[in-house]
Short mmCIF file of C-alpha atoms (C1' of nucleotides) in Angstrom, two decimals:
data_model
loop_
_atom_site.label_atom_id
_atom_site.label_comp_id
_atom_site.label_asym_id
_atom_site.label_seq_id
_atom_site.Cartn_x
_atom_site.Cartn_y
_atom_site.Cartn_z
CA UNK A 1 -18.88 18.31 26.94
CA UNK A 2 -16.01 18.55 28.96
CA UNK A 3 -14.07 15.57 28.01
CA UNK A 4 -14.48 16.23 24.17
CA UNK A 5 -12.79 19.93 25.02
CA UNK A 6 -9.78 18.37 26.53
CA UNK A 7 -8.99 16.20 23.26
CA UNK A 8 -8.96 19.00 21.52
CA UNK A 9 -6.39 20.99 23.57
CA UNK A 10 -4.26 18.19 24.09
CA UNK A 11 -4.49 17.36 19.94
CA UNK A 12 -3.76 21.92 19.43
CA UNK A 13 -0.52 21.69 22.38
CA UNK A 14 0.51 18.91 20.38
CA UNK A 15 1.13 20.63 17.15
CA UNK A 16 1.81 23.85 18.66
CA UNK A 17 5.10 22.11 20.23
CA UNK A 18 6.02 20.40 17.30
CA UNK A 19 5.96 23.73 15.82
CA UNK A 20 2.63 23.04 13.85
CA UNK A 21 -0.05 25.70 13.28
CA UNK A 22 -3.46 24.43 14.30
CA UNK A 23 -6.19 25.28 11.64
CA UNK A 24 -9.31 23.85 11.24
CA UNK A 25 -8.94 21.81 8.59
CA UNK A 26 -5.84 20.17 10.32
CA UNK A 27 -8.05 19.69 13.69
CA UNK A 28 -11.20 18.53 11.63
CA UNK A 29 -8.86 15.72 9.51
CA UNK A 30 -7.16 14.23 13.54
CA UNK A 31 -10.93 14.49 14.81
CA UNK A 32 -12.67 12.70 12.20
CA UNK A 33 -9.77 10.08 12.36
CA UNK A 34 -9.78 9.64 16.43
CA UNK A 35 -13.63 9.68 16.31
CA UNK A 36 -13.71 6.43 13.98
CA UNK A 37 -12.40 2.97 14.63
CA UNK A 38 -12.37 2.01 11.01
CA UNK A 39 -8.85 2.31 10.18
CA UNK A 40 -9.97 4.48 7.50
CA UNK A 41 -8.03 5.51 4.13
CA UNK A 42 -7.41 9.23 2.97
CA UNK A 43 -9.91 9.02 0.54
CA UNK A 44 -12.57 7.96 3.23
CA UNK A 45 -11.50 10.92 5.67
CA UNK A 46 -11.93 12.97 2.80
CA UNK A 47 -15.59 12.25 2.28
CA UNK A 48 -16.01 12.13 6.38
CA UNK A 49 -14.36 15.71 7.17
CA UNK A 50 -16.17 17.20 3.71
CA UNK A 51 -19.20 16.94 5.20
CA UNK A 52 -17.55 19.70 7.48
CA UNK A 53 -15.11 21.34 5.22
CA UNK A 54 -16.59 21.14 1.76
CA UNK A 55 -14.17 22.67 0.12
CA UNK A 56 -11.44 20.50 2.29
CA UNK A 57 -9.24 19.18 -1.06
CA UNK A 58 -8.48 15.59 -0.82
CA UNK A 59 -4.41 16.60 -0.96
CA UNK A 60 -4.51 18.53 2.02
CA UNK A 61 -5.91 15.33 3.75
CA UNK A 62 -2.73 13.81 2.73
CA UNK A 63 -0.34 16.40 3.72
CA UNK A 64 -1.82 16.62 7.16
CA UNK A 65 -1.81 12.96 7.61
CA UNK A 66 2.25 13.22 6.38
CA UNK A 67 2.74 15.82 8.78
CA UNK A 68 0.95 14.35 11.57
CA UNK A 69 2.98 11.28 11.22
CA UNK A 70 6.39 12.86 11.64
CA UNK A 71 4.55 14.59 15.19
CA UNK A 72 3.03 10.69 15.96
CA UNK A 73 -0.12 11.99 16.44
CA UNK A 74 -1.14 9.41 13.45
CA UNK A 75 0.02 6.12 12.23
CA UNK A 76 -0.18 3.94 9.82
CA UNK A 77 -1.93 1.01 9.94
CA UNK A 78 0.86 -0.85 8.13
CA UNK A 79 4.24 0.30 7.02
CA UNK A 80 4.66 -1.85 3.62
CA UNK A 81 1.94 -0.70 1.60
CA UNK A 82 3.36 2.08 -1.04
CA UNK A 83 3.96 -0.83 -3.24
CA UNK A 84 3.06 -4.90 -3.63
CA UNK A 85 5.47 -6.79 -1.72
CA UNK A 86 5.46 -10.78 -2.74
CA UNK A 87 6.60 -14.29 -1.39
CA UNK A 88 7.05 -17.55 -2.91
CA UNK A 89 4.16 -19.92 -1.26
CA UNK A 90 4.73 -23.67 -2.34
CA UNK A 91 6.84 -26.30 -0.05
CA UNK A 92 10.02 -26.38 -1.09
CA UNK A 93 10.72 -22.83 -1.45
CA UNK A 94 11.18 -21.91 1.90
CA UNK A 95 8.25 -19.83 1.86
CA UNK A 96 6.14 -22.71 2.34
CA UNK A 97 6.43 -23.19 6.22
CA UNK A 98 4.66 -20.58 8.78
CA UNK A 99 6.74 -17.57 9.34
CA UNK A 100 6.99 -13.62 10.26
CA UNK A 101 8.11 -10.93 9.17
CA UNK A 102 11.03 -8.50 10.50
CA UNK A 103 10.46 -5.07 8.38
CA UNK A 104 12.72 -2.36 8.35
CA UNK A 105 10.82 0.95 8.86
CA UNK A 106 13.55 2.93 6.84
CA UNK A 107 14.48 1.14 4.19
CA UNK A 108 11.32 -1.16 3.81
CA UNK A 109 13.74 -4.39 3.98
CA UNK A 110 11.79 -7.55 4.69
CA UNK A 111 13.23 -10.79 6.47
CA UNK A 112 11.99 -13.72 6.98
CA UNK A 113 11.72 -14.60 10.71
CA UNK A 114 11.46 -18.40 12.38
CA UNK A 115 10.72 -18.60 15.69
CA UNK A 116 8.75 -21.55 16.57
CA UNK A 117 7.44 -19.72 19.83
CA UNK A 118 5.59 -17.19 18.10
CA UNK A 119 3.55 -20.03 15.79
CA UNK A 120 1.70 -21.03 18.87
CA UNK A 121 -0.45 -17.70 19.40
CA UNK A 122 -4.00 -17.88 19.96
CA UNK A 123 -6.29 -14.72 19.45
CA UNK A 124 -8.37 -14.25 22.59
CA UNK A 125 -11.14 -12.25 21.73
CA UNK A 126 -11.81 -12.47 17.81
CA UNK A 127 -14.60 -10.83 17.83
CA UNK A 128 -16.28 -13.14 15.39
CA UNK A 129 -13.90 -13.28 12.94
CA UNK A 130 -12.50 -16.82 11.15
CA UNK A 131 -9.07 -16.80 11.59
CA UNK A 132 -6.84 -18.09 9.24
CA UNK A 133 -3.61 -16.68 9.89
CA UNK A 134 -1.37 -15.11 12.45
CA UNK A 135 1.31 -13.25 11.41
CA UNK A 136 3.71 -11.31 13.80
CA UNK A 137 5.71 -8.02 11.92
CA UNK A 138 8.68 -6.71 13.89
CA UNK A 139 9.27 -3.78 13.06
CA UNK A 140 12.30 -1.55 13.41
CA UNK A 141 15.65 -0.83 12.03
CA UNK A 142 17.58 -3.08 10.17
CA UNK A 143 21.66 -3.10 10.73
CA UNK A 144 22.69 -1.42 7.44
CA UNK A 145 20.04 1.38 8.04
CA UNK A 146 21.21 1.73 11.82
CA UNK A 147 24.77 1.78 10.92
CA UNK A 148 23.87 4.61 8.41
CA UNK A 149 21.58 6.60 11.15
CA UNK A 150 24.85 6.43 13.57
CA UNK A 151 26.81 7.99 11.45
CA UNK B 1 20.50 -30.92 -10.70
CA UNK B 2 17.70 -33.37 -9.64
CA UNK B 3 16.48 -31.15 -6.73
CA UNK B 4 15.72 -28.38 -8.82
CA UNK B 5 14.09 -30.68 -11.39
CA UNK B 6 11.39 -31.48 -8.72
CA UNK B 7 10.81 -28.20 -7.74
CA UNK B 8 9.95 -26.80 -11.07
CA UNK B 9 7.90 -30.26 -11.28
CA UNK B 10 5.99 -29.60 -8.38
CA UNK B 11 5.06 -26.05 -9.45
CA UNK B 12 4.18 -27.53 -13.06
CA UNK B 13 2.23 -29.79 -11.46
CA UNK B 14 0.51 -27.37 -8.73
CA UNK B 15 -0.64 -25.07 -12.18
CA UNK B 16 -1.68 -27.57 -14.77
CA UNK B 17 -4.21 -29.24 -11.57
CA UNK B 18 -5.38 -25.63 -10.86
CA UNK B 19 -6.49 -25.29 -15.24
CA UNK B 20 -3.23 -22.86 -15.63
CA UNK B 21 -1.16 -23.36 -18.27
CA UNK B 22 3.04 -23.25 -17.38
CA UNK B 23 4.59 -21.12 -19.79
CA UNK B 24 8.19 -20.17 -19.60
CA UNK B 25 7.51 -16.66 -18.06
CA UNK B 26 5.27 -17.78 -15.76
CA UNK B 27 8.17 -20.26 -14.83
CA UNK B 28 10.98 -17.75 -14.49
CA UNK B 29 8.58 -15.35 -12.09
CA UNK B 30 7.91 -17.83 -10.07
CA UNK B 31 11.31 -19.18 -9.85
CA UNK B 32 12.86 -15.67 -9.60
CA UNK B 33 10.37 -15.21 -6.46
CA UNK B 34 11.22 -18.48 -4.76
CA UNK B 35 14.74 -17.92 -5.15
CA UNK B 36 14.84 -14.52 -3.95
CA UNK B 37 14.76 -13.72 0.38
CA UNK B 38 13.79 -10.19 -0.53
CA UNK B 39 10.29 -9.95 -0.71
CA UNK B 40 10.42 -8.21 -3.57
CA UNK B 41 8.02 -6.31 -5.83
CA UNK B 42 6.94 -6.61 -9.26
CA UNK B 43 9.24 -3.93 -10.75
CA UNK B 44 12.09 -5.51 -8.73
CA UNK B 45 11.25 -9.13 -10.45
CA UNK B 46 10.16 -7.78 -13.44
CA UNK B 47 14.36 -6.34 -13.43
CA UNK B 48 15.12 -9.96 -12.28
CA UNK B 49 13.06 -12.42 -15.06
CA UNK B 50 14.26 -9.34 -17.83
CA UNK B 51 18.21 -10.82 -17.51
CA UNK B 52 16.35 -14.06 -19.00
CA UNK B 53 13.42 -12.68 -21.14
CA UNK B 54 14.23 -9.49 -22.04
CA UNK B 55 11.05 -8.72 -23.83
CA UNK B 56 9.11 -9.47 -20.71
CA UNK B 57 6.85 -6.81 -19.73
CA UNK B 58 5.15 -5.40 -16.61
CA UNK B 59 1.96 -6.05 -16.86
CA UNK B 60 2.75 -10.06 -17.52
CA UNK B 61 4.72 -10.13 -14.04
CA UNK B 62 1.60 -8.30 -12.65
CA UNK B 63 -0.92 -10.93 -14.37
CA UNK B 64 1.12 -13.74 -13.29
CA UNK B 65 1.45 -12.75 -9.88
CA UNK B 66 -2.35 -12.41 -9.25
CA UNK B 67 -2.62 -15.74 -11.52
CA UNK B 68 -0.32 -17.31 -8.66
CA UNK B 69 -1.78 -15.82 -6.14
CA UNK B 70 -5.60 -17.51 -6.36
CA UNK B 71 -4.01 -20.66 -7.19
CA UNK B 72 -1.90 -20.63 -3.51
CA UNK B 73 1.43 -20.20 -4.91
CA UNK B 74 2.56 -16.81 -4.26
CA UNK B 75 1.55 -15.02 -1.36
CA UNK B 76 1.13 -11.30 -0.62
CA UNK B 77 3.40 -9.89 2.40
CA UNK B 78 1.02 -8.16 3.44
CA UNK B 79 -3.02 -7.99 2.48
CA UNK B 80 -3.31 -4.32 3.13
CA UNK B 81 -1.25 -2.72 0.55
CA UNK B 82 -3.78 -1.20 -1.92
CA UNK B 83 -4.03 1.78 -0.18
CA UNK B 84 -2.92 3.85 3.08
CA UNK B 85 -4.72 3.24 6.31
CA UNK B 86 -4.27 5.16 9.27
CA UNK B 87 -5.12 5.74 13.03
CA UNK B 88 -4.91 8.37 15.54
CA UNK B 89 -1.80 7.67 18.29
CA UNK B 90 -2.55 10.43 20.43
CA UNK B 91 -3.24 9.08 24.41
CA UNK B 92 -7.05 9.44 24.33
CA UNK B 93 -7.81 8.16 21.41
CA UNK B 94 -7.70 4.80 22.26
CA UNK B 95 -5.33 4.65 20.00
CA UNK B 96 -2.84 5.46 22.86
CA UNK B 97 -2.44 2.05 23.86
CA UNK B 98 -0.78 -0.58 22.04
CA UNK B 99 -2.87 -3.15 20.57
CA UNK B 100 -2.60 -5.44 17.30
CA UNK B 101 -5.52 -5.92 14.06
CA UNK B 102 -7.88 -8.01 12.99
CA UNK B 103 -7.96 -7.56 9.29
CA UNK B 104 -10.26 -9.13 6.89
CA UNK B 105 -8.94 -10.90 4.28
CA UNK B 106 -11.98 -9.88 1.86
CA UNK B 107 -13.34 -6.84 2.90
CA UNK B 108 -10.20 -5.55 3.90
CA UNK B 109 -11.36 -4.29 7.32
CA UNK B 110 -9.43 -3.06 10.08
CA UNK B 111 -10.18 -4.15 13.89
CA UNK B 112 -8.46 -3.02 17.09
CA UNK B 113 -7.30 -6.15 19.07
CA UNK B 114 -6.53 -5.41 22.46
CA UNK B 115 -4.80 -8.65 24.33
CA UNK B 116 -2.41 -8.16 26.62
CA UNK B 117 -0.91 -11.60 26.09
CA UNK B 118 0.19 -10.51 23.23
CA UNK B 119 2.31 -7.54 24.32
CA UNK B 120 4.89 -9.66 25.89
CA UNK B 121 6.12 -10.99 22.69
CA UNK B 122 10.15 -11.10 22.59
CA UNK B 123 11.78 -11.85 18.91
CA UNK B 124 14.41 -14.23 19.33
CA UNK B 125 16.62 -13.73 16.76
CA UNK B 126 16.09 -10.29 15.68
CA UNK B 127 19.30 -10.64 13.30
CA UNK B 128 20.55 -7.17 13.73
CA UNK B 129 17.40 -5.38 13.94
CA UNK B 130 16.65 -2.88 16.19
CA UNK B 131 13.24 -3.67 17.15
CA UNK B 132 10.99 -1.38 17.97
CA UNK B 133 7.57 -2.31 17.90
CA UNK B 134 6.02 -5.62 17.23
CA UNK B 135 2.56 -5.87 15.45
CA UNK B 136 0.82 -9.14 15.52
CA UNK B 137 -2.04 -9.22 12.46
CA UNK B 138 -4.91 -11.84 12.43
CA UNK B 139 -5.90 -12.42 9.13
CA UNK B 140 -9.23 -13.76 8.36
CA UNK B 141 -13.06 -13.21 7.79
CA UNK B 142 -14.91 -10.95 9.46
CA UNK B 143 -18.62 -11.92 10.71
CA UNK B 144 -20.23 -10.14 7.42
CA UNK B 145 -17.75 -11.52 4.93
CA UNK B 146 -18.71 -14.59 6.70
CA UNK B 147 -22.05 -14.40 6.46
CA UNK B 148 -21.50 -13.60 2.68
CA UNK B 149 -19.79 -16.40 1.93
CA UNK B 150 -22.29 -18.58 3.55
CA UNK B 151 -24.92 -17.21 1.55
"C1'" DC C 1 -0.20 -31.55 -36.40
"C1'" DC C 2 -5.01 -29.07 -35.56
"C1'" DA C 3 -8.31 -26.70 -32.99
"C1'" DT C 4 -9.34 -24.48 -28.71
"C1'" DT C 5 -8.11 -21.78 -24.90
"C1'" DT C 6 -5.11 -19.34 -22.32
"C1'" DT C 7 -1.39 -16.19 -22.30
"C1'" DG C 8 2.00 -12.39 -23.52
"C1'" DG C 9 3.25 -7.80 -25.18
"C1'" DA C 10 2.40 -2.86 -25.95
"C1'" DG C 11 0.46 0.91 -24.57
"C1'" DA C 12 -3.53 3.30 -22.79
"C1'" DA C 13 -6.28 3.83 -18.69
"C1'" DT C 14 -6.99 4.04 -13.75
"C1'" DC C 15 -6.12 4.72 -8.95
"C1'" DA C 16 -3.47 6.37 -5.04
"C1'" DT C 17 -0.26 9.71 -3.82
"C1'" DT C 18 2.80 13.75 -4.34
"C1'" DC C 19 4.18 18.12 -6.16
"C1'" DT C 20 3.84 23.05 -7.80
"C1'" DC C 21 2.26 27.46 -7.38
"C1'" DC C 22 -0.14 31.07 -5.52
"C1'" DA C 23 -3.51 33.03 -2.35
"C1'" DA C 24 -5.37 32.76 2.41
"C1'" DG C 25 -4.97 32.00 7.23
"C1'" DG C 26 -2.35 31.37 11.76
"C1'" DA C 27 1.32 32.98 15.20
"C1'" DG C 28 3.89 36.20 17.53
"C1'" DA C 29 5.43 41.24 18.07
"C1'" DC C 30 3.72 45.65 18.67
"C1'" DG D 1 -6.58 44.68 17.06
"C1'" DT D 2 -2.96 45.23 13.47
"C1'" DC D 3 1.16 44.19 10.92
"C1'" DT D 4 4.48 40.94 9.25
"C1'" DC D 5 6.30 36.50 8.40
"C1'" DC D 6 5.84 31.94 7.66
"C1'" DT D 7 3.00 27.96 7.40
"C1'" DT D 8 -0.90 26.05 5.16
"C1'" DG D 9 -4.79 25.16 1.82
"C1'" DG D 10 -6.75 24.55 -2.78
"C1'" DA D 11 -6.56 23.32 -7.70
"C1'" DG D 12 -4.81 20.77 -10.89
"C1'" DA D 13 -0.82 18.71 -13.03
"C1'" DA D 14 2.64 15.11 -12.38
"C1'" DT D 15 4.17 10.68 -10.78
"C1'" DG D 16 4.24 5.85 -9.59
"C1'" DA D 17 1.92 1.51 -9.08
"C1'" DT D 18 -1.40 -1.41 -10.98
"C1'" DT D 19 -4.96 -2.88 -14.28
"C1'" DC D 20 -7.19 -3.16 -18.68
"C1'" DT D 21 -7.75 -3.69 -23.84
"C1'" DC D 22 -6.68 -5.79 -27.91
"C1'" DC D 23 -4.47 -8.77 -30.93
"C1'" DA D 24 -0.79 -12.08 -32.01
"C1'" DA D 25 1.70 -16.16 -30.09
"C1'" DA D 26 2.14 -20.08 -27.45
"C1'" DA D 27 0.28 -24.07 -24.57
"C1'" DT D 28 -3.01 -27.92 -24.06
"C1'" DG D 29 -5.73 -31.83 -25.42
"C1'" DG D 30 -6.87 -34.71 -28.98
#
DNA sequence: CCATTTTGGAGAATCATTCTCCAAGGAGAC
DNA sequence: GTCTCCTTGGAGAATGATTCTCCAAAATGG
């Protein structure tokens, strides 16, 4: 189909001008990702483009992914999750009343962030999901690590 | 100092009524955690609690973090940090436009969320931060996990 | 203080992710 | 198409975070 052909060149231009070679494995890995809206982990677009590529190792999946992310043709899902990240939870400590999160994309710095107008959200469509929790993450650079960027 | 009398109380209190016992390690990660604004990790309060235990090990921050955790008094920062998740951000992937998550708390699944109320957002008080993007997550059950839990 | 559980410490085991090294495959020039 | 050059892929080891196992020590309830 036409459509699916046009993907596919824009994905190849993409990499070509970001001075990345297009090879199969590299297209299969962004087209099993695009084609599936479950967020998935390397390990699951392993077993997903293997049924391609069977000999597709599951480190290549990961270096594709890294370089794919410095051309933002992929994201992550969430920047904090290389290692377990933890907050007090019991009144009196601060933690205790709702909050967010400011998170510093460079040096993975986490702040605590009260604004009373962002407690009020409601989720329009939840598409049958109970929710419990809202929680807004800002994320960006903090003023140490744009101070060290500028330099 | 009477203030922080009642605040070890109340955490004494919170265990013992949730059938876990307070021991003096458990006591120091917890108050190392409450005391800190860093949201840090278990090495970083493992470094912490060592000043005052210095035969404390790992895997007891670990334990008593995930101890804490079921019992409500330490919180993850973030729910999705077991392993990388990712998503294509090329325009035509859907992907393209901005839009937030629905993640379940149990299963660990990933939703799109497309509201545009919810791209408006300002941050208030940034403090310093160069904001680039801001991410609301709704955290709850999805319908199966529901269902599940029902059952 | 005694008996019963729960917990802590040490180190091995596991899981996700990254690195190393070499051979194979793409990109551009002819 | 063919020849280089440089980027990439595969295999497996290495690393880093987290969990487990096992036994001794400490906490809880009487």
């Amino acid at each position: 189909m036409k459509k699916q052909k046009s993907d596919v060149e824009r994905f190849a231009q993409h990499c070509r001008s970001h001075g990345l070679s297009v090879t199969h494995q590299r297209l299969a890995i962004f087209e099993a990702l695009a084609a599936s809206r479950e967020h998935p982990s390397a390990e699951q677009l392993h077993r997903a483009v293997q049924r391609r590529i069977p000999t597709l190792s599951l480190a290549t999946v990961y270096k594709n992914l890294e370089a794919l992310k410095t051309i933002g043709a992929v994201m992550d899902v969430n920047p904090l999750h290389e290692e377990g990240r933890y907050e007090a939870a019991l009144p009196g400590t601060g933690a205790g009343k709702p909050h967010h999160h400011l998170v510093c994309i460079s040096c993975k710095k986490v702040r605590d962030l009260y604004d009373g107008g962002l407690d009020r959200l409601r989720i329009a469509d939840a598409q049958g999901f109970d929710v419990r929790a809202v929680r807004v993450q800002a994320e960006g650079l903090c003023p140490e690590c744009r101070a060290r960027s500028r330099v």
